[in-house]
Coordinates of N, CA and C in Angstrom, one line a residue:
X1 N 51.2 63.4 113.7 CA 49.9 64.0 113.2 C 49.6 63.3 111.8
X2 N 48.6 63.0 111.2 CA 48.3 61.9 110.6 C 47.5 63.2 109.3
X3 N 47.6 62.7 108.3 CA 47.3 63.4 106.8 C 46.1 62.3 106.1
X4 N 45.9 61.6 106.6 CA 44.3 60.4 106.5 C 43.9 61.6 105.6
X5 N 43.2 61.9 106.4 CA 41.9 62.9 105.6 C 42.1 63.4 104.3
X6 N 43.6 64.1 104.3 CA 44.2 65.1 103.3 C 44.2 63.7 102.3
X7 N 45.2 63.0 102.5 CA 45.3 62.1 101.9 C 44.1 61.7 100.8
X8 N 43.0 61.2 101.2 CA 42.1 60.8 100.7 C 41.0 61.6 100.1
X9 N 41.3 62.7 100.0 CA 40.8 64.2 99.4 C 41.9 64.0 98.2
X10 N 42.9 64.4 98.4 CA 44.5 64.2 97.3 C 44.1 63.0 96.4
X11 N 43.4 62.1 97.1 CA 43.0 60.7 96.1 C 41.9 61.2 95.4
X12 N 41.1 61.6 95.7 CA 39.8 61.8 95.4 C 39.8 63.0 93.7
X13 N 40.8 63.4 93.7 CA 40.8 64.6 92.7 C 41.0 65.8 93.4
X14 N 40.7 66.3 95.1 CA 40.9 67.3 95.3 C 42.4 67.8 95.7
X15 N 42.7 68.9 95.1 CA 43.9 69.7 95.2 C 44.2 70.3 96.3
X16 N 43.7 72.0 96.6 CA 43.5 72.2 97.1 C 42.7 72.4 98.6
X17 N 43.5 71.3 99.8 CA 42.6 71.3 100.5 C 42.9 71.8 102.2
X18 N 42.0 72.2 102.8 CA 41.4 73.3 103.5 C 41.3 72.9 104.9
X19 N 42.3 73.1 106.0 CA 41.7 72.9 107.1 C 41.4 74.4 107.9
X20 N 39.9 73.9 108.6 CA 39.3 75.2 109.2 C 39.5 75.0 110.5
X21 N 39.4 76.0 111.5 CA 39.8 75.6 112.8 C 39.8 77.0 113.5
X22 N 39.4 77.3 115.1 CA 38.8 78.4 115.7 C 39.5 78.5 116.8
X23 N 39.5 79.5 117.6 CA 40.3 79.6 118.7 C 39.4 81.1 119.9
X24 N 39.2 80.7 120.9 CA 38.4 81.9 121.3 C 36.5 81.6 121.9
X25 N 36.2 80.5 121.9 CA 34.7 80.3 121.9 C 34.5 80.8 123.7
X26 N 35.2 80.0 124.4 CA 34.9 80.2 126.0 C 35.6 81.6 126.7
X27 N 36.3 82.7 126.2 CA 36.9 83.4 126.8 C 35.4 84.4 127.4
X28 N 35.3 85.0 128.4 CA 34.2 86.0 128.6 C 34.8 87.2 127.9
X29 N 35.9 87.3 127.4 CA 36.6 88.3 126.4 C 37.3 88.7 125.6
X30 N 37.1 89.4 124.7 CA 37.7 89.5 123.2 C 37.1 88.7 122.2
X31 N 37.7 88.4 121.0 CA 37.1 87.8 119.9 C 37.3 87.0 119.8
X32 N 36.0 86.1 119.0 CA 36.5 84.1 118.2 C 37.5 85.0 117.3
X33 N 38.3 83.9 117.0 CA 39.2 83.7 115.7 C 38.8 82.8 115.2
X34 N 39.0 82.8 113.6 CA 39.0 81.3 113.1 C 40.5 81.7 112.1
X35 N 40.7 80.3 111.4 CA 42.0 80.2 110.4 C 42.0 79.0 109.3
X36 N 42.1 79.4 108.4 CA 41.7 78.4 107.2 C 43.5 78.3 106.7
X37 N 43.9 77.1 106.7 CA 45.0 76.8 106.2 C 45.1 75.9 105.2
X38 N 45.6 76.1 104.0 CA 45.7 75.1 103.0 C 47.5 74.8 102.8
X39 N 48.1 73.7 103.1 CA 49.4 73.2 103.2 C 49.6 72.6 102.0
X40 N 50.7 72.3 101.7 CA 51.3 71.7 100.3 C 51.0 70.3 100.6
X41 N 51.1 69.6 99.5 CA 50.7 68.3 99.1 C 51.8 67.3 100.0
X42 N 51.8 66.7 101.6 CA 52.8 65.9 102.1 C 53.7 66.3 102.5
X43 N 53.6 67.8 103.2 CA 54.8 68.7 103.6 C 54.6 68.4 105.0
X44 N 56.1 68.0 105.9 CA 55.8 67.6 107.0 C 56.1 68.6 108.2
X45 N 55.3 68.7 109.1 CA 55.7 70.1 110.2 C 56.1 69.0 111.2
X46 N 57.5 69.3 111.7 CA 57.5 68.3 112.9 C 56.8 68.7 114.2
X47 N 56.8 68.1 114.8 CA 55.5 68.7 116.2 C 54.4 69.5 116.1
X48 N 53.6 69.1 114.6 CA 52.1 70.2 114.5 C 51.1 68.6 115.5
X49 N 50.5 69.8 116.1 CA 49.3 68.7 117.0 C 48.7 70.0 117.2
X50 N 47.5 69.4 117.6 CA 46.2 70.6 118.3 C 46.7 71.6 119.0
X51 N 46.8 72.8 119.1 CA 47.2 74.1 119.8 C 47.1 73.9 121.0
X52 N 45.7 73.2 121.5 CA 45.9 73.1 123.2 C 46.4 71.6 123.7
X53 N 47.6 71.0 123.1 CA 48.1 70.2 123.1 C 49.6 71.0 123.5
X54 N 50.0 71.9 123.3 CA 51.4 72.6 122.7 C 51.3 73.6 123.7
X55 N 53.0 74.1 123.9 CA 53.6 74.9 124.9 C 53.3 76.2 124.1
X56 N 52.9 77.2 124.9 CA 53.2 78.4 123.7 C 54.5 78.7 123.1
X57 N 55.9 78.3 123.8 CA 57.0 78.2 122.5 C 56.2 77.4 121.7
X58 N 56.2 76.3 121.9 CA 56.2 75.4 120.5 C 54.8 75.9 119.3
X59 N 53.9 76.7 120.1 CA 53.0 77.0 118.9 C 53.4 78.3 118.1
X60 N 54.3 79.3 119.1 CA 55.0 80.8 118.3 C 55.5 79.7 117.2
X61 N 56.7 79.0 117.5 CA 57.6 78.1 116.4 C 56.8 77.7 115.3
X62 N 55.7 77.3 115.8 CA 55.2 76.5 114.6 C 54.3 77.3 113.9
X63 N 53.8 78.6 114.2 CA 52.8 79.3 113.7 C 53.8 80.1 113.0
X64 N 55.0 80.0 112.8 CA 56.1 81.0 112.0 C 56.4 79.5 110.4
X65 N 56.6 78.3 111.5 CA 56.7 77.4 110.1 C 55.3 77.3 109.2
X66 N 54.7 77.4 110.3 CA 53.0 77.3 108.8 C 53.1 78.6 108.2
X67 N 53.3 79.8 108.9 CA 52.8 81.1 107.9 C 54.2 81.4 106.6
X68 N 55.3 80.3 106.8 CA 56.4 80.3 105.6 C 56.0 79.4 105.0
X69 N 55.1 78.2 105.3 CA 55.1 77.1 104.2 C 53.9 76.9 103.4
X70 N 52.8 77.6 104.0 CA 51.5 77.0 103.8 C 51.6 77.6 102.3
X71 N 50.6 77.1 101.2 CA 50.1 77.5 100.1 C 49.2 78.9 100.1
X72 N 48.1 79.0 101.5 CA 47.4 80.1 101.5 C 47.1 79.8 102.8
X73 N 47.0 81.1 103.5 CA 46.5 81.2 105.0 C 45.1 82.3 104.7
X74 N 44.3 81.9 105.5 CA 43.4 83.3 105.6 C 43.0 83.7 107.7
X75 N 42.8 84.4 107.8 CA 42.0 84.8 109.4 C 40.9 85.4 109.3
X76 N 39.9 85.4 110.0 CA 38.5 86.1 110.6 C 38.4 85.8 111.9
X77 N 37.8 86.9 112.4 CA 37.5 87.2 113.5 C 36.1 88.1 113.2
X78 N 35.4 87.7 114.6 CA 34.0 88.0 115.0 C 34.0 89.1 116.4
X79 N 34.4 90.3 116.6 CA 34.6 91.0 118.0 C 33.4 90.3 119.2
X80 N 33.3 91.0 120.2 CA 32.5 90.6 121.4 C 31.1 91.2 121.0
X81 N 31.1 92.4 120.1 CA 30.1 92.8 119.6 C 29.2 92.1 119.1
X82 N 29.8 91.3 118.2 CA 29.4 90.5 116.9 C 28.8 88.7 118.2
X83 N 29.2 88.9 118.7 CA 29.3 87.6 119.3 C 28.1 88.0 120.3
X84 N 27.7 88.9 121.2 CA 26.4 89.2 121.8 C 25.4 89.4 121.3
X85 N 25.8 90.1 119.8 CA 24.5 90.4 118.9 C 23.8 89.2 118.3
X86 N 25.0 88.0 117.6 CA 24.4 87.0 117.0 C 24.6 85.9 117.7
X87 N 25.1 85.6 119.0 CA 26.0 84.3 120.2 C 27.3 83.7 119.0
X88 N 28.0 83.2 120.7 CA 29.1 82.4 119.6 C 29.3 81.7 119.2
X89 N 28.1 80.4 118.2 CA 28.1 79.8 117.3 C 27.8 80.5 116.2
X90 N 27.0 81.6 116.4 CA 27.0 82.4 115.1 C 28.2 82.9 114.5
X91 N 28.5 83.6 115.3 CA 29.8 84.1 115.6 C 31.4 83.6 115.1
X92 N 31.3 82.3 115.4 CA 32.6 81.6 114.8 C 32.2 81.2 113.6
X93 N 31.0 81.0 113.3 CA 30.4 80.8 111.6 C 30.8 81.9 110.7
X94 N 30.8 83.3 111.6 CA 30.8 84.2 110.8 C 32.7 84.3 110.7
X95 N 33.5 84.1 111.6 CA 34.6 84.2 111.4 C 35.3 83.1 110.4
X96 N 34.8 82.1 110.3 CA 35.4 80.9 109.5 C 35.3 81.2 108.4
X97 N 33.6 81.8 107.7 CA 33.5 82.4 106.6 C 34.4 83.2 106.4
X98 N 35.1 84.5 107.1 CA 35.6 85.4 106.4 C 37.3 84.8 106.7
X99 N 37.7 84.2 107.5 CA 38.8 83.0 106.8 C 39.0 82.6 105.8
X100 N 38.5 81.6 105.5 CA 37.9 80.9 103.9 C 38.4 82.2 102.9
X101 N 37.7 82.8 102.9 CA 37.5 84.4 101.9 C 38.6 84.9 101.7
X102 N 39.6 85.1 102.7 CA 40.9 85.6 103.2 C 41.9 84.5 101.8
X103 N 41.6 83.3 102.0 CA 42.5 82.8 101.3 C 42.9 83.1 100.0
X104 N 44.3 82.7 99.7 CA 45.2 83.5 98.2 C 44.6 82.5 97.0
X105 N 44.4 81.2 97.6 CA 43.9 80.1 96.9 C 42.6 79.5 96.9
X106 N 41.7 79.1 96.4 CA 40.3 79.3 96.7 C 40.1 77.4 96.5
X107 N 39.8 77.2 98.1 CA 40.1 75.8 98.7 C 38.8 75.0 97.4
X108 N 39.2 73.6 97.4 CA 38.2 72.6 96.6 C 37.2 71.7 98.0
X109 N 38.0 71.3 99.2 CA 37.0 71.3 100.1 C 38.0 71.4 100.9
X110 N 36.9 71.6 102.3 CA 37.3 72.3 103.6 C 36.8 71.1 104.6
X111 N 37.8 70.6 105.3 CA 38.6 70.0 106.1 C 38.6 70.7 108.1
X112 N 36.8 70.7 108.3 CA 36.4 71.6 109.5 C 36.4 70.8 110.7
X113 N 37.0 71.1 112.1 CA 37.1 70.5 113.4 C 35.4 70.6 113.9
X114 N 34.4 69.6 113.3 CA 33.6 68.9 114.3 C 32.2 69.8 114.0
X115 N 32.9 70.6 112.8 CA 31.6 71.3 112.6 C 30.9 71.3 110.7
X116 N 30.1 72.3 110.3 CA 29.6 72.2 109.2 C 29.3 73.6 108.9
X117 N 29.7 74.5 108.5 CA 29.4 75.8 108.2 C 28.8 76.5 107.2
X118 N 27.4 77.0 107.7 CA 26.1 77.6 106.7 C 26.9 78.4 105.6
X119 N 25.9 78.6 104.7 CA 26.4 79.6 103.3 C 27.5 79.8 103.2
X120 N 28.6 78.4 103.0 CA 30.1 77.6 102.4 C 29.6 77.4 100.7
X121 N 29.7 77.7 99.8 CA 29.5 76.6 98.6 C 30.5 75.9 98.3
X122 N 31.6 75.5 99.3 CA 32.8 74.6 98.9 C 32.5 72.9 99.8
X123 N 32.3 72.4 99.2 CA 32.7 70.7 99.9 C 33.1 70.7 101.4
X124 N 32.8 70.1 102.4 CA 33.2 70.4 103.7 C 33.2 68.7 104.1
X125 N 34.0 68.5 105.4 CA 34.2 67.2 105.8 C 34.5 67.6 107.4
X126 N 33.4 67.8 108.0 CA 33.1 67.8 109.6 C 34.3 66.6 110.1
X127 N 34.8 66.8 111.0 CA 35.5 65.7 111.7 C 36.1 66.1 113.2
X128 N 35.2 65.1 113.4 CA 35.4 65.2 115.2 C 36.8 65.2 115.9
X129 N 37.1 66.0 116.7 CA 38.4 66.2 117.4 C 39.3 66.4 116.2
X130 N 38.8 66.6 114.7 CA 39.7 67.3 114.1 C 41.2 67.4 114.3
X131 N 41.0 68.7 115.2 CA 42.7 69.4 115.3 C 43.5 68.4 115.8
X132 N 43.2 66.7 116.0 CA 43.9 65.8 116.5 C 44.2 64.6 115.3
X133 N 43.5 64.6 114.6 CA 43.2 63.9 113.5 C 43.3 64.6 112.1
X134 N 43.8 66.1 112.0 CA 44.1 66.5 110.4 C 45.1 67.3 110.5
X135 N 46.1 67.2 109.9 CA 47.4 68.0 109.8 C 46.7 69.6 109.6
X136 N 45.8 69.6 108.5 CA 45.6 71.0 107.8 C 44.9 71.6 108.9
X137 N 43.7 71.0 110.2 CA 43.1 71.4 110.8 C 43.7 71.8 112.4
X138 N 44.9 70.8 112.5 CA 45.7 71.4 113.4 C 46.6 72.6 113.1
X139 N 46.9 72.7 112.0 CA 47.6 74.2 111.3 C 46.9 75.4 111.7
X140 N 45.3 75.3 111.1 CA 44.5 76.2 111.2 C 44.1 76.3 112.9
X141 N 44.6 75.3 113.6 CA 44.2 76.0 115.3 C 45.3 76.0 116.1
X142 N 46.4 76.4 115.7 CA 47.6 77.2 115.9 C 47.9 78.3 115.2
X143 N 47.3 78.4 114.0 CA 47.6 80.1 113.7 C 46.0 81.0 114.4
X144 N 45.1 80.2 114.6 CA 44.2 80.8 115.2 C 44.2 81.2 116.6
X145 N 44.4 80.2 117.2 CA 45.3 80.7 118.6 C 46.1 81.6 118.7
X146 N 47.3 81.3 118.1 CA 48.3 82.4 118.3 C 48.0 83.8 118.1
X147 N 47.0 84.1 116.6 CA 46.8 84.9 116.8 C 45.8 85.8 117.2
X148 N 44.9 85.0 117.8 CA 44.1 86.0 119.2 C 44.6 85.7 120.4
X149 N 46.2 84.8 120.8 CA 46.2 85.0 122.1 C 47.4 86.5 121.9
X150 N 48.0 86.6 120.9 CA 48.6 87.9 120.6 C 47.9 89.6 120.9
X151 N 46.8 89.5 120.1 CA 45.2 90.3 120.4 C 45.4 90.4 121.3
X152 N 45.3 89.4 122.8 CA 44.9 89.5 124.0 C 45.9 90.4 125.1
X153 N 47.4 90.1 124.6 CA 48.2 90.9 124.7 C 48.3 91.7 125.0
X154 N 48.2 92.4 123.4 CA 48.1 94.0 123.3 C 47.0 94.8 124.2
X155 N 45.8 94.0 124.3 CA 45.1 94.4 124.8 C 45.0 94.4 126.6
X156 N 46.1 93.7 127.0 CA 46.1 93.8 128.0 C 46.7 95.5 128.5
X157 N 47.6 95.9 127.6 CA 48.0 96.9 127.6 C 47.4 98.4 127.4
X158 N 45.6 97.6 126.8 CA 44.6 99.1 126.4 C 44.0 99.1 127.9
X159 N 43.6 97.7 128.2 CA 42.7 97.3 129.4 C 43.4 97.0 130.3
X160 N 44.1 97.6 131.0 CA 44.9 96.8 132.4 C 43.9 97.0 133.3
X161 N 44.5 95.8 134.2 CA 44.0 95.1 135.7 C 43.9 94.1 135.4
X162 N 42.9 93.6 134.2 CA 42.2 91.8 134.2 C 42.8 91.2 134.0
X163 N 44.6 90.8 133.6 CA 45.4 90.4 133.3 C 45.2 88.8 131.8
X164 N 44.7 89.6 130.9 CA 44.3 89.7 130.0 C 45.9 89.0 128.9
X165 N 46.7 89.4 129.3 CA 47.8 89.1 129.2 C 48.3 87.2 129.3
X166 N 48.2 87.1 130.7 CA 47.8 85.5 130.8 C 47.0 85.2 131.2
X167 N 45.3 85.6 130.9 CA 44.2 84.5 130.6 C 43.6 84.7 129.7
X168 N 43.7 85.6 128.9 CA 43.4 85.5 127.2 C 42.2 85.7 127.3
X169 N 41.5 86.1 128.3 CA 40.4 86.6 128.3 C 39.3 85.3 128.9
X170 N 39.8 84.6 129.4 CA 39.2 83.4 129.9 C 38.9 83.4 131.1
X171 N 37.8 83.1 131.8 CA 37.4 83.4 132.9 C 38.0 83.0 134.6
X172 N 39.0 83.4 134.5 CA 40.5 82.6 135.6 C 39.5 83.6 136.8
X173 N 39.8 83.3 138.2 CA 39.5 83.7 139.4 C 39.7 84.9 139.3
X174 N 41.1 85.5 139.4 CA 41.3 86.7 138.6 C 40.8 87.5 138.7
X175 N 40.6 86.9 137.1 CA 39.8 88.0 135.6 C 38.3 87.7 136.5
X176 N 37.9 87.1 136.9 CA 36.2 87.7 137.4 C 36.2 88.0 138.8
X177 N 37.5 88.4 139.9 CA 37.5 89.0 140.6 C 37.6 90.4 140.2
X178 N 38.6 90.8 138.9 CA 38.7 92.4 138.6 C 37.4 92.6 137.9
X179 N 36.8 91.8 137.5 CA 35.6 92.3 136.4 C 34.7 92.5 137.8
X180 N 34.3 92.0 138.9 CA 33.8 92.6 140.1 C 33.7 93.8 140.4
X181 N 34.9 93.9 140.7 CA 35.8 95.4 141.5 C 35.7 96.0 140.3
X182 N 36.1 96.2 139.0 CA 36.6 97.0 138.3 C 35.0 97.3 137.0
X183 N 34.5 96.4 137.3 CA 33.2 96.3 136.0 C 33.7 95.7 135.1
X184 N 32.9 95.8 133.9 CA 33.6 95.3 132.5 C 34.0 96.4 131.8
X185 N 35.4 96.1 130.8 CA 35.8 97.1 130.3 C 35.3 97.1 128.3
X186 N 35.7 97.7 127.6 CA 34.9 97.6 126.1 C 34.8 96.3 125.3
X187 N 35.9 95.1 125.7 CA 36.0 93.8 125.2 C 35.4 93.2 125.5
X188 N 34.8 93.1 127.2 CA 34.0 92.2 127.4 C 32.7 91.3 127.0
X189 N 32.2 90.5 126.6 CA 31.2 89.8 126.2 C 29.7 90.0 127.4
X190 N 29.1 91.3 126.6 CA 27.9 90.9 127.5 C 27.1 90.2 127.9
X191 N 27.4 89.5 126.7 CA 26.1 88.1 127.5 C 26.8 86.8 128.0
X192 N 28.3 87.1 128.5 CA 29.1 86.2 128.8 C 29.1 86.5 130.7
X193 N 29.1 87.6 130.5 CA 29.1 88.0 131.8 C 28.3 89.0 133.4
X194 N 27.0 88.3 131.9 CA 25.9 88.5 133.3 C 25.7 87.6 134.6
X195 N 26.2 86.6 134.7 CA 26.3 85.9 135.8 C 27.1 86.8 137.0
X196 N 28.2 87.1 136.2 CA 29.4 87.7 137.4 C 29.1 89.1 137.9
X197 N 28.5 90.5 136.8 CA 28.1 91.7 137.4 C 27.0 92.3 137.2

């Protein structure tokens, strides 16, 4: 995993800096996550790569070494509510924002996977495929992951049948055979799943 970017922010005068990163956009259920991670200056995580690169051992592992080492972590989340009412570009805009916000340390610029996020007043640097290309932005989409495929979990346990448990709310054969038979239950994304009922 390559520190380019950080690096050259660290050159530039910035200190504190910021990778943003989302988890959740295609599931027909439950919430975007996002996660804003700011890491110490050249601290090395062995095996940090993109979340959907990684075994779920290896992202529990690693999502326990970033939340011991990082400088400041923040999360937001946007429910299914929030995501029909505004769609889910709005949606993860609004979760990234309240990420960002969460943080202990108040980033100098932000270090975002491929995107540009409205009403930020902090410095941002869009970078495509990101979570492959920034240490800080692969951080931030392994604690984002983890912790809405956790979410999904529990919830498989409010909402049984969809098996929610292992598809995270993703639209597997499944999960849109029970949302058939069974309808949609309170997680579901209505405007995700008018095709199916």
């Amino acid at each position: 995993m390559t520190w380019e970017y950080e690096e050259r922010a660290w050159k530039n005068g910035f200190e504190a800096v910021c990778g943003v990163d989302e988890a959740g956009r295609g599931p027909v259920a439950g919430p975007v996550c996002a996660a804003a991670v700011i890491l110490p200056d050249g601290y090395e995580i062995p095996g940090l790569n993109d979340s959907k690169q990684l075994s779920e051992k290896m992202r529990e592992k690693l999502y326990d070494e970033i939340m011991e080492k990082a400088l400041a972590v923040g999360v937001g989340m946007a429910d299914e509510k929030v995501i029909d009412d505004i769609n889910i570009l709005q949606a993860d805009y609004h979760a990234m924002r309240i990420a960002i916000s969460k943080l202990s340390v108040k980033p100098q610029v932000l270090l975002n996977d491929a995107v540009t996020i409205p009403g930020v007043d902090i410095k941002q640097v869009p970078i495509i495929k990101g979570d492959t290309l920034s240490a800080s932005i692969a951080a931030a989409s392994i604690i984002a992951k983890v912790t809405r495929d956790r979410m999904m979990v529990t919830y498989d346990g409010v909402y049984p049948g969809y098996g929610f448990a292992s598809n995270k709310g993703y639209g597997s054969k499944e999960h849109i055979e029970a949302l058939k038979t069974m309808g949609p239950c309170e997680i579901h994304r209505r405007s995700f799943i008018k095709n199916f009922v």
